[in-house]
Amino acid sequence: MHRPVADPKPVVWTIASSDSGGGAGIQADLHTFNALGCHGCSVIAAITAQNSTDVLSTEAVSPAIFIAQLNCLLNDLPPKAIKIGLIPDVQLLQQLVLWLAEHKAKHRFSVIADPVLSSSTGVNFASEQLISNWQQLLPLLDLITPNLPELALLSGMPDAPVASQALLLTQAGAAAVLAKGGHNPDSTDITDCYISDSASFGLTQPRITTANNHGTGCVLSSAIAVACAHGYPLHDALIVGRAYLQQALAQGYPTGKGAGCLQHHSWPIDYRYFPKLHGPGTIPEPLLRFASMAAPIGLYPIVDSVQWLKRLLPLEPDVIQLRIKLGSASEIEQQVAQAVQLSNDYKLRLFINDHWQLAIKYGAYGVHLGQQDLNEADLPAIAAAGLRLGISTHSYAELLRARQLGPSYIALGHIFATQTKQMPSRPQGLQRLVHYAALCRDIPTVAIGGIDMLRLQAVVNCGVDGVAVVSAITAQTDPEHAFVQLKNQFQQYKVESRYAHNA
Ligand SMILES: Cc1ncc(COP(=O)(O)OP(=O)(O)O)c(N)n1
Ligand SMILES: Cc1nc(C(=O)O)sc1CCOP(=O)(O)O
Ligand SMILES: [Mg+2]
């Protein structure tokens, strides 16, 4: 008998200590790995006798068994990512620095470290020597996630602004720092501050006031490590980590007499749990209102000339886009003017790609803009003119930025490899499409990139409202026939997928 071959689960390690109370440490890390679809392995540095109120005692393992765990796992279960947590022993931390220096480059795993220098129950694990060892670890880390007291200990500049302290850790070798703002008692929101060589931004969420908060740092760093192991870029891993933590906190439960635990659940898809991004090109909340799409998007052909519009408009596309990349300014203007006139004649919804001034001037139904285009466009003018706005996205970070602008639809790309355009990002694939579409339940979505008749049903089943295609129509020997087939199949798959969801 043949069994279906499942995709292998990425392997993630936690190098940390046991929390006998089950809410933090190795125990919380393994729950997080499992809930987010990874296989967890553990390298135990110490055993703590701990309950919900106190850490009563801590005993580190011997260096021999510490190294034996690392080496035996590396031989058989090499990690895609490693999370480092509490290592309350100078000798073990020194061993770890040497071990990572020897193996990290060759095995190319990500290392995310939560420098647990004190427990939430008030126990201080930090000695001068331990802090100095953490400083030696910095150049081996892809990300370090200190809270504010830990950041102060590691930077040695407790009175400097958070961003300056975080910058100091990057100058000492950490590839990136997420300074967690939860210990700032004055705010109803929590803002974490991210700094790397190439970027800095903030992630803000409402503070969840709860006594069930034991292990938050462990869970956040573990969730970030998992998202890295699944291949998400670090920016997106931070977003997934924050959303997972917020969801787990919102559903936390009491245990003993002290702090309760977080509820481990599943991949976060509820927009409520996702952070707001602050940084260049972002606004925290929609300040503009773009007109809505009025009717579902459906099959969405993208063409590069008025000639193509003349061929397809009589076939009544649900929505269509004119995407011109070549020609002089006056040629482009002429094409846009004719295209809008044609779309009015057929009473069909036409989006103009990139050329938002011309779209406003000639009164198109909408404008489609990419992330780069957004930096140059006058969004208030587009909204004031009553045009719809579609925005391209290729990651969680871009998706949150787009959502915060309140557009009429969000494009999710590129799902599969495409020959039509050079893409700087990797294909997203269907699993990510499911997550992105679920995060946009209240706003129409369009999948784009490498979609053809064979892939249409799988894409529709991911829950998108529309599917945008270029070559599946324009590169076919009979484009009109291809369009009609795609449109009909789209409708049929949509009905079937709705039926399947309701069954
Ligand atoms: C529906 C839809 N999705 C994505 C794009 C791509 O827009 P952008 O990222 O601005 O890239 P260019 O199309 O300008 O090359 C799109 N046009 N339409
Ligand atoms: C124009 C464009 N934008 C993309 C994005 O992901 O933003 S993918 C893409 C090309 C889509 O062409 P085809 O259907 O031939 O693969
Ligand atoms: Mg563009």
Coordinates of C-alpha atoms and ligand atoms in Angstrom, one line a residue:
M1 CA 0.0 0.0 0.0
H2 CA 1.3 3.5 -0.9
R3 CA 1.0 6.1 1.8
P4 CA 0.9 9.8 0.7
V5 CA 4.3 11.4 1.2
A6 CA 3.8 14.4 3.5
D7 CA 6.1 17.4 3.2
P8 CA 8.9 17.0 5.9
K9 CA 8.4 19.2 8.9
P10 CA 11.2 21.7 9.3
V11 CA 13.4 20.8 12.3
V12 CA 13.9 23.5 14.9
W13 CA 16.0 23.2 18.1
T14 CA 15.6 24.9 21.4
I15 CA 18.8 25.3 23.4
A16 CA 17.4 26.4 26.8
S17 CA 16.3 25.2 30.2
S18 CA 13.5 23.1 31.5
D19 CA 10.6 24.8 33.4
S20 CA 9.1 22.2 35.6
G21 CA 5.9 24.3 35.7
G22 CA 5.4 23.9 32.0
G23 CA 4.7 27.5 31.0
A24 CA 8.1 28.7 29.9
G25 CA 11.5 27.4 28.8
I26 CA 11.9 24.2 26.8
Q27 CA 8.3 23.2 27.4
A28 CA 6.9 26.4 26.0
D29 CA 9.3 26.3 23.1
L30 CA 8.3 22.7 22.1
H31 CA 4.6 23.6 22.3
T32 CA 5.2 26.6 20.0
F33 CA 7.2 24.5 17.5
N34 CA 4.5 21.9 17.3
A35 CA 1.6 24.3 17.0
L36 CA 3.3 26.1 14.1
G37 CA 4.1 22.9 12.1
C38 CA 7.8 22.2 13.0
H39 CA 9.5 19.3 14.6
G40 CA 11.1 20.4 17.8
C41 CA 14.3 19.1 19.3
S42 CA 15.7 20.2 22.6
V43 CA 19.2 20.7 24.0
I44 CA 18.7 21.2 27.8
A45 CA 21.2 23.5 29.5
A46 CA 19.7 23.4 32.9
I47 CA 16.8 22.1 35.0
T48 CA 14.8 24.5 37.0
A49 CA 12.6 23.6 39.9
Q50 CA 9.9 26.1 39.2
N51 CA 6.2 26.6 39.6
S52 CA 3.9 29.5 38.8
T53 CA 5.2 31.7 41.6
D54 CA 8.9 30.9 42.1
V55 CA 12.1 29.5 40.6
L56 CA 13.2 27.5 43.7
S57 CA 16.5 26.1 42.3
T58 CA 18.4 25.7 39.1
E59 CA 21.0 23.1 38.2
A60 CA 23.0 23.3 35.0
V61 CA 23.9 20.1 33.1
S62 CA 27.5 19.1 32.6
P63 CA 29.4 20.5 29.6
A64 CA 29.8 16.9 28.4
I65 CA 26.1 16.2 28.1
F66 CA 25.4 19.7 26.8
I67 CA 27.8 19.2 23.9
A68 CA 26.7 15.6 23.4
Q69 CA 23.1 16.8 22.8
L70 CA 24.3 19.3 20.2
N71 CA 26.5 16.9 18.3
C72 CA 24.1 14.0 18.3
L73 CA 21.3 16.2 17.0
L74 CA 23.5 17.7 14.3
N75 CA 24.4 14.3 13.0
D76 CA 20.8 13.2 12.5
L77 CA 18.3 16.1 12.9
P78 CA 20.1 19.2 11.6
P79 CA 18.1 22.3 12.3
K80 CA 16.6 24.9 9.9
A81 CA 16.6 27.3 12.9
I82 CA 17.8 27.3 16.5
K83 CA 16.2 29.2 19.3
I84 CA 18.4 30.0 22.3
G85 CA 16.9 30.7 25.7
L86 CA 18.0 30.5 29.3
I87 CA 21.6 29.2 29.7
P88 CA 22.3 30.1 33.3
D89 CA 25.9 28.8 33.3
V90 CA 29.0 30.6 32.0
Q91 CA 30.8 27.4 31.0
L92 CA 27.9 26.2 28.9
L93 CA 27.5 29.5 27.2
Q94 CA 31.2 29.6 26.3
Q95 CA 30.9 26.1 24.8
L96 CA 27.9 27.2 22.8
V97 CA 29.8 30.2 21.4
L98 CA 32.6 27.8 20.2
W99 CA 30.1 25.2 18.9
L100 CA 28.1 27.8 16.9
A101 CA 31.3 29.3 15.5
E102 CA 32.3 25.9 14.2
H103 CA 29.0 24.8 12.7
K104 CA 26.8 27.8 11.8
A105 CA 28.3 28.8 8.5
K106 CA 28.4 25.2 7.2
H107 CA 24.9 24.2 8.2
R108 CA 23.3 27.6 7.4
F109 CA 20.7 27.6 10.2
S110 CA 19.2 30.7 11.6
V111 CA 19.9 31.5 15.2
I112 CA 17.3 33.5 17.2
A113 CA 18.2 34.2 20.8
D114 CA 16.1 35.3 23.8
P115 CA 18.7 36.4 26.4
V116 CA 16.9 35.3 29.5
L117 CA 18.9 37.2 32.1
S118 CA 16.1 37.2 34.7
S119 CA 12.8 35.4 35.1
S120 CA 9.4 37.0 35.2
T121 CA 9.2 35.8 38.8
G122 CA 12.1 38.1 39.6
V123 CA 15.1 35.7 39.7
N124 CA 18.3 37.2 38.3
F125 CA 20.4 34.9 36.2
A126 CA 22.8 37.6 35.1
S127 CA 26.4 37.7 36.3
E128 CA 29.1 40.0 34.8
Q129 CA 30.7 36.9 33.2
L130 CA 27.4 35.7 31.8
I131 CA 26.7 39.1 30.2
S132 CA 30.1 39.1 28.7
N133 CA 29.5 35.6 27.2
W134 CA 26.3 36.9 25.7
Q135 CA 28.2 39.7 24.1
Q136 CA 30.5 37.1 22.5
L137 CA 27.5 35.3 21.2
L138 CA 26.2 38.4 19.4
P139 CA 28.1 37.9 16.1
L140 CA 26.6 34.4 15.8
L141 CA 23.0 35.6 16.0
D142 CA 20.6 36.4 13.3
L143 CA 18.3 38.0 15.8
I144 CA 18.4 38.8 19.5
T145 CA 15.1 39.6 21.4
P146 CA 16.0 41.3 24.7
N147 CA 13.4 43.0 26.9
L148 CA 14.3 46.5 28.1
P149 CA 16.1 45.4 31.3
E150 CA 18.1 42.8 29.3
L151 CA 18.9 45.3 26.6
A152 CA 20.2 47.7 29.2
L153 CA 22.4 44.9 30.7
L154 CA 23.8 43.9 27.3
S155 CA 24.3 47.4 25.9
G156 CA 25.8 48.7 29.2
M157 CA 24.0 52.0 28.4
P158 CA 20.8 51.8 30.5
D159 CA 20.1 55.5 30.1
A160 CA 20.4 55.7 26.3
P161 CA 17.4 55.7 24.0
V162 CA 16.2 52.1 23.2
A163 CA 17.1 52.6 19.5
S164 CA 20.7 53.6 20.4
Q165 CA 21.1 50.6 22.8
A166 CA 19.8 48.2 20.1
L167 CA 22.1 49.8 17.5
L168 CA 25.0 49.1 19.8
L169 CA 24.2 45.4 19.8
T170 CA 24.2 45.4 16.0
Q171 CA 27.6 47.2 16.1
A172 CA 28.8 44.4 18.4
G173 CA 27.8 41.9 15.7
A174 CA 24.2 40.9 16.1
A175 CA 22.6 40.8 12.6
A176 CA 19.3 42.2 14.0
V177 CA 17.8 43.3 17.3
L178 CA 14.1 43.2 18.4
A179 CA 14.0 45.3 21.6
K180 CA 10.7 44.3 23.3
G181 CA 8.7 47.1 24.7
G182 CA 6.5 45.1 27.1
H183 CA 8.4 46.3 30.2
N184 CA 7.6 49.9 29.5
P185 CA 4.8 50.3 32.1
D186 CA 3.3 53.6 30.9
S187 CA 1.6 52.5 27.7
T188 CA -1.6 50.8 26.7
D189 CA 0.2 49.6 23.6
I190 CA 3.4 47.6 23.3
T191 CA 5.9 48.7 20.7
D192 CA 8.8 46.4 19.8
C193 CA 11.6 48.2 18.1
Y194 CA 13.4 46.3 15.3
I195 CA 16.9 47.4 14.1
S196 CA 19.3 45.8 11.6
D197 CA 22.0 47.2 9.3
S198 CA 19.4 47.7 6.5
A199 CA 16.1 48.5 8.2
S200 CA 14.4 49.7 11.3
F201 CA 10.7 49.7 12.2
G202 CA 8.3 49.4 15.0
L203 CA 5.6 46.8 15.7
T204 CA 2.8 47.9 17.9
Q205 CA 0.0 46.0 19.5
P206 CA -2.5 46.7 22.2
R207 CA -1.3 45.5 25.6
I208 CA -3.3 42.5 26.8
T209 CA -3.6 42.9 30.5
T210 CA -3.6 39.4 31.9
A211 CA -2.0 37.4 34.7
N212 CA -1.6 34.5 32.3
N213 CA 1.6 35.7 30.8
H214 CA 4.3 33.3 31.9
G215 CA 6.7 32.4 29.1
T216 CA 6.0 35.3 26.7
G217 CA 9.6 35.9 25.7
C218 CA 10.2 32.1 25.2
V219 CA 7.1 31.8 23.0
L220 CA 7.9 34.9 20.9
S221 CA 11.4 33.9 20.1
S222 CA 10.3 30.3 19.4
A223 CA 7.6 31.4 17.0
I224 CA 10.1 33.7 15.2
A225 CA 12.5 30.7 14.9
V226 CA 9.7 28.6 13.5
A227 CA 8.7 31.1 10.9
C228 CA 12.4 31.4 9.8
A229 CA 12.5 27.6 9.6
H230 CA 9.5 27.7 7.2
G231 CA 11.5 30.1 5.0
Y232 CA 9.9 33.4 5.8
P233 CA 12.2 36.4 5.6
L234 CA 13.1 37.8 9.1
H235 CA 10.7 40.8 8.8
D236 CA 7.8 38.4 8.2
A237 CA 9.0 36.0 10.9
L238 CA 8.8 38.8 13.5
I239 CA 5.3 39.6 12.4
V240 CA 4.2 35.9 12.6
G241 CA 5.9 35.7 16.0
R242 CA 4.1 38.8 17.4
A243 CA 0.7 37.6 16.0
Y244 CA 1.2 34.1 17.5
L245 CA 2.1 35.6 20.9
Q246 CA -0.8 38.0 20.9
Q247 CA -3.2 35.1 20.1
A248 CA -1.6 32.9 22.8
L249 CA -1.9 35.7 25.3
A250 CA -5.5 36.5 24.5
Q251 CA -6.4 32.8 25.1
G252 CA -4.1 32.3 28.1
Y253 CA -5.3 30.3 31.1
P254 CA -4.5 30.2 34.9
T255 CA -2.5 27.3 36.3
G256 CA -1.2 27.6 39.9
K257 CA -1.3 30.4 42.4
G258 CA 0.9 32.7 40.3
A259 CA 1.1 33.7 36.6
G260 CA -0.9 31.5 34.3
C261 CA 0.2 30.2 30.9
L262 CA -0.2 31.0 27.2
Q263 CA -2.6 28.9 25.1
H264 CA -0.7 27.4 22.1
H265 CA -3.0 27.3 19.2
S266 CA -2.2 27.3 15.5
W267 CA -0.9 29.6 12.7
P268 CA -2.3 33.1 13.4
I269 CA -4.7 34.2 10.7
D270 CA -6.9 36.7 12.6
Y271 CA -6.0 40.3 11.7
R272 CA -6.8 41.4 15.3
Y273 CA -3.7 39.6 16.5
F274 CA -1.3 41.1 14.0
P275 CA 0.9 44.2 14.8
K276 CA 0.7 47.6 13.2
L277 CA 3.9 48.5 11.5
H278 CA 5.6 51.9 11.9
G279 CA 8.5 52.9 9.7
P280 CA 9.3 54.4 6.3
G281 CA 6.3 54.2 4.0
T282 CA 3.8 53.0 6.6
I283 CA 0.9 54.7 8.3
P284 CA -0.5 53.1 11.5
E285 CA -4.2 53.2 10.5
P286 CA -6.2 53.8 7.3
L287 CA -6.6 57.5 7.1
L288 CA -8.1 57.3 3.6
R289 CA -11.1 55.5 2.2
F290 CA -10.8 54.1 -1.3
A291 CA -14.0 53.2 -3.1
S292 CA -15.0 49.5 -2.8
M293 CA -15.0 47.0 -5.6
A294 CA -18.9 46.8 -5.5
A295 CA -18.9 43.2 -7.0
P296 CA -16.5 40.2 -6.7
I297 CA -13.3 40.4 -8.7
G298 CA -13.4 37.1 -10.5
L299 CA -11.0 36.4 -13.4
Y300 CA -8.8 39.4 -13.9
P301 CA -6.8 39.6 -17.1
I302 CA -3.9 42.0 -17.4
V303 CA -3.0 43.3 -20.9
D304 CA -0.4 45.7 -22.3
S305 CA -2.3 47.5 -25.0
V306 CA -5.6 48.9 -26.3
Q307 CA -5.5 46.2 -29.0
W308 CA -5.8 43.6 -26.3
L309 CA -8.6 45.4 -24.6
K310 CA -10.5 45.5 -27.9
R311 CA -10.2 41.7 -28.1
L312 CA -11.2 41.0 -24.5
L313 CA -13.8 43.6 -23.5
P314 CA -16.5 42.1 -25.8
L315 CA -16.0 38.9 -23.8
E316 CA -17.1 40.7 -20.6
P317 CA -14.2 40.3 -18.2
D318 CA -15.2 40.9 -14.5
V319 CA -12.3 43.3 -14.1
I320 CA -9.4 44.1 -16.5
Q321 CA -6.1 45.9 -16.2
L322 CA -4.0 47.9 -18.6
R323 CA -0.3 47.5 -17.7
I324 CA 1.9 49.4 -20.2
K325 CA 5.6 49.3 -19.6
L326 CA 6.9 50.7 -22.9
G327 CA 6.3 53.8 -25.0
S328 CA 6.6 57.6 -24.8
A329 CA 4.6 59.6 -22.3
S330 CA 2.2 60.8 -25.1
E331 CA 1.8 57.3 -26.4
I332 CA 0.9 56.0 -23.0
E333 CA -1.5 58.9 -22.4
Q334 CA -3.2 58.1 -25.7
Q335 CA -3.6 54.5 -24.8
V336 CA -5.0 55.3 -21.3
A337 CA -7.5 57.7 -22.7
Q338 CA -8.7 55.2 -25.3
A339 CA -8.8 52.4 -22.8
V340 CA -11.0 54.3 -20.4
Q341 CA -13.3 55.3 -23.2
L342 CA -13.6 51.7 -24.3
S343 CA -14.2 50.5 -20.7
N344 CA -17.0 53.1 -20.4
D345 CA -18.5 51.9 -23.6
Y346 CA -18.6 48.3 -22.3
K347 CA -19.5 49.4 -18.8
L348 CA -16.6 47.3 -17.5
R349 CA -14.2 47.9 -14.6
L350 CA -10.7 49.0 -15.9
F351 CA -7.7 49.4 -13.6
I352 CA -4.7 51.3 -14.9
N353 CA -1.3 50.0 -13.7
D354 CA 1.3 52.6 -12.4
H355 CA 0.0 55.7 -14.3
W356 CA -2.2 57.0 -11.5
Q357 CA -2.2 60.7 -12.7
L358 CA -3.6 59.5 -16.1
A359 CA -6.1 57.2 -14.4
I360 CA -7.4 60.2 -12.4
K361 CA -7.3 62.5 -15.5
Y362 CA -9.4 60.2 -17.6
G363 CA -11.6 58.8 -14.8
A364 CA -10.6 55.1 -14.8
Y365 CA -12.4 52.7 -12.5
G366 CA -9.2 52.2 -10.5
V367 CA -5.4 52.2 -10.2
H368 CA -3.1 49.4 -9.4
L369 CA 0.2 50.2 -7.6
G370 CA 3.1 48.2 -6.4
Q371 CA 5.0 48.8 -3.1
Q372 CA 7.6 51.0 -4.8
D373 CA 4.8 52.9 -6.7
L374 CA 3.1 53.7 -3.4
N375 CA 6.1 55.8 -2.4
E376 CA 5.7 58.1 -5.3
A377 CA 1.9 58.2 -5.7
D378 CA -0.5 60.9 -4.3
L379 CA -2.8 58.5 -2.5
P380 CA -5.2 61.2 -1.1
A381 CA -5.6 62.5 -4.7
I382 CA -6.5 59.0 -5.9
A383 CA -9.0 58.5 -3.0
A384 CA -10.5 62.0 -3.5
A385 CA -11.1 61.3 -7.2
G386 CA -13.2 58.3 -6.2
L387 CA -10.9 55.7 -7.9
R388 CA -10.4 52.3 -6.5
L389 CA -6.9 51.3 -5.4
G390 CA -5.3 47.8 -5.8
I391 CA -1.9 47.2 -4.1
S392 CA 0.6 44.4 -4.8
T393 CA 2.1 42.5 -1.9
H394 CA 4.7 39.7 -1.7
S395 CA 5.1 39.2 2.1
Y396 CA 3.4 39.7 5.5
A397 CA 5.3 43.0 5.9
E398 CA 3.9 44.3 2.5
L399 CA 0.5 42.9 3.3
L400 CA 0.3 44.8 6.6
R401 CA 1.5 48.0 5.0
A402 CA -1.1 47.6 2.3
R403 CA -3.9 46.9 4.7
Q404 CA -3.0 49.9 6.7
L405 CA -3.6 52.1 3.6
G406 CA -7.3 50.9 3.3
P407 CA -7.2 49.8 -0.4
S408 CA -10.0 48.4 -2.5
Y409 CA -8.2 45.1 -3.1
I410 CA -4.9 43.5 -2.3
A411 CA -2.9 41.4 -4.8
L412 CA -1.0 38.4 -3.4
G413 CA 1.9 37.4 -5.5
H414 CA 3.7 35.9 -7.0
I415 CA 2.2 32.5 -6.2
F416 CA 4.2 30.5 -8.8
A417 CA 7.3 31.2 -10.9
T418 CA 6.4 33.6 -13.7
Q419 CA 8.1 34.3 -17.0
T420 CA 6.2 37.6 -17.4
K421 CA 8.2 39.7 -15.0
Q422 CA 11.5 39.5 -13.2
M423 CA 10.6 39.1 -9.5
P424 CA 13.0 40.0 -6.7
S425 CA 11.1 37.8 -4.2
R426 CA 10.5 34.0 -4.1
P427 CA 7.3 32.4 -5.3
Q428 CA 4.9 32.3 -2.3
G429 CA 3.2 29.0 -3.0
L430 CA -0.3 27.9 -2.0
Q431 CA 0.3 27.4 1.8
R432 CA 1.2 31.1 2.2
L433 CA -1.6 32.1 -0.1
V434 CA -4.0 30.4 2.3
H435 CA -2.6 32.3 5.3
Y436 CA -2.6 35.7 3.5
A437 CA -6.1 35.3 2.1
A438 CA -7.4 34.3 5.6
L439 CA -5.8 37.5 7.0
C440 CA -7.8 39.5 4.5
R441 CA -11.3 38.2 5.1
D442 CA -12.7 41.7 5.1
I443 CA -11.0 43.0 1.9
P444 CA -11.0 41.5 -1.6
T445 CA -7.8 39.6 -2.6
V446 CA -6.4 38.7 -6.0
A447 CA -3.8 36.0 -6.5
I448 CA -1.2 36.6 -9.3
G449 CA 1.9 35.0 -10.8
G450 CA 2.3 31.8 -12.8
I451 CA -1.4 30.9 -12.6
D452 CA -2.8 28.9 -15.5
M453 CA -5.8 26.6 -16.2
L454 CA -4.1 23.7 -14.4
R455 CA -3.4 25.6 -11.3
L456 CA -6.6 27.6 -11.2
Q457 CA -8.7 25.3 -9.0
A458 CA -6.0 25.0 -6.3
V459 CA -5.6 28.8 -6.2
V460 CA -9.3 29.4 -6.0
N461 CA -9.5 26.9 -3.1
C462 CA -7.1 29.1 -1.1
G463 CA -9.9 31.6 -0.6
V464 CA -9.1 34.5 -2.9
D465 CA -11.8 36.6 -4.6
G466 CA -10.0 37.0 -7.8
V467 CA -7.2 35.5 -10.0
A468 CA -5.1 37.8 -12.2
V469 CA -3.4 36.3 -15.3
V470 CA -1.2 37.6 -18.1
S471 CA 0.4 34.7 -20.1
A472 CA -2.4 32.2 -19.4
I473 CA -4.3 34.4 -21.9
T474 CA -1.9 36.6 -24.0
A475 CA 0.6 33.8 -24.7
Q476 CA -2.0 31.3 -25.8
T477 CA -2.6 30.4 -29.4
D478 CA -6.3 31.2 -29.0
P479 CA -6.4 33.9 -26.3
E480 CA -10.1 34.5 -26.5
H481 CA -10.8 30.8 -26.0
A482 CA -8.3 30.7 -23.2
F483 CA -10.0 33.7 -21.5
V484 CA -13.5 32.2 -21.8
Q485 CA -12.4 28.8 -20.4
L486 CA -10.5 30.5 -17.5
K487 CA -13.5 32.7 -16.7
N488 CA -16.0 29.8 -16.8
Q489 CA -13.7 27.5 -14.8
F490 CA -13.1 30.3 -12.2
Q491 CA -16.8 30.6 -11.6
Q492 CA -17.3 26.9 -11.3
Y493 CA -14.4 26.4 -8.9
K494 CA -15.6 29.4 -6.8
V495 CA -19.1 27.8 -6.5
E496 CA -17.6 24.4 -5.7
S497 CA -15.2 25.9 -3.1
R498 CA -18.1 27.8 -1.4
Y499 CA -20.1 24.6 -1.4
A500 CA -17.2 22.7 0.1
H501 CA -16.7 25.3 2.8
N502 CA -20.4 25.2 3.8
A503 CA -20.8 21.4 3.7
Ligands
LIG1 C1 -3.4 42.5 -10.0 C2 -2.0 42.9 -10.0 N1 -1.1 42.4 -9.1 C3 0.1 42.8 -9.1 C4 0.6 43.6 -10.1 C5 2.1 44.1 -10.0 O1 2.2 45.4 -9.8 P1 3.6 46.1 -9.4 O2 4.1 45.3 -8.3 O3 3.5 47.5 -9.4 O4 4.4 45.7 -10.7 P2 4.2 46.1 -12.2 O5 3.0 45.5 -12.7 O6 4.1 47.6 -12.2 O7 5.4 45.6 -12.9 C6 -0.2 44.1 -11.0 N2 0.1 44.9 -12.0 N3 -1.5 43.7 -11.0
LIG2 C1 2.8 41.7 -13.3 C2 3.0 40.7 -12.2 N1 3.0 41.1 -10.9 C3 3.3 40.1 -10.1 C4 3.4 40.2 -8.7 O1 3.6 39.2 -8.0 O2 3.3 41.3 -8.2 S1 3.4 38.6 -10.9 C5 3.2 39.4 -12.4 C6 3.2 38.7 -13.7 C7 2.0 37.7 -13.8 O3 2.1 37.2 -15.1 P1 1.7 35.6 -15.4 O4 0.3 35.5 -15.1 O5 2.1 35.5 -16.9 O6 2.6 34.8 -14.5
MG3 MG 3.8 49.1 -10.7

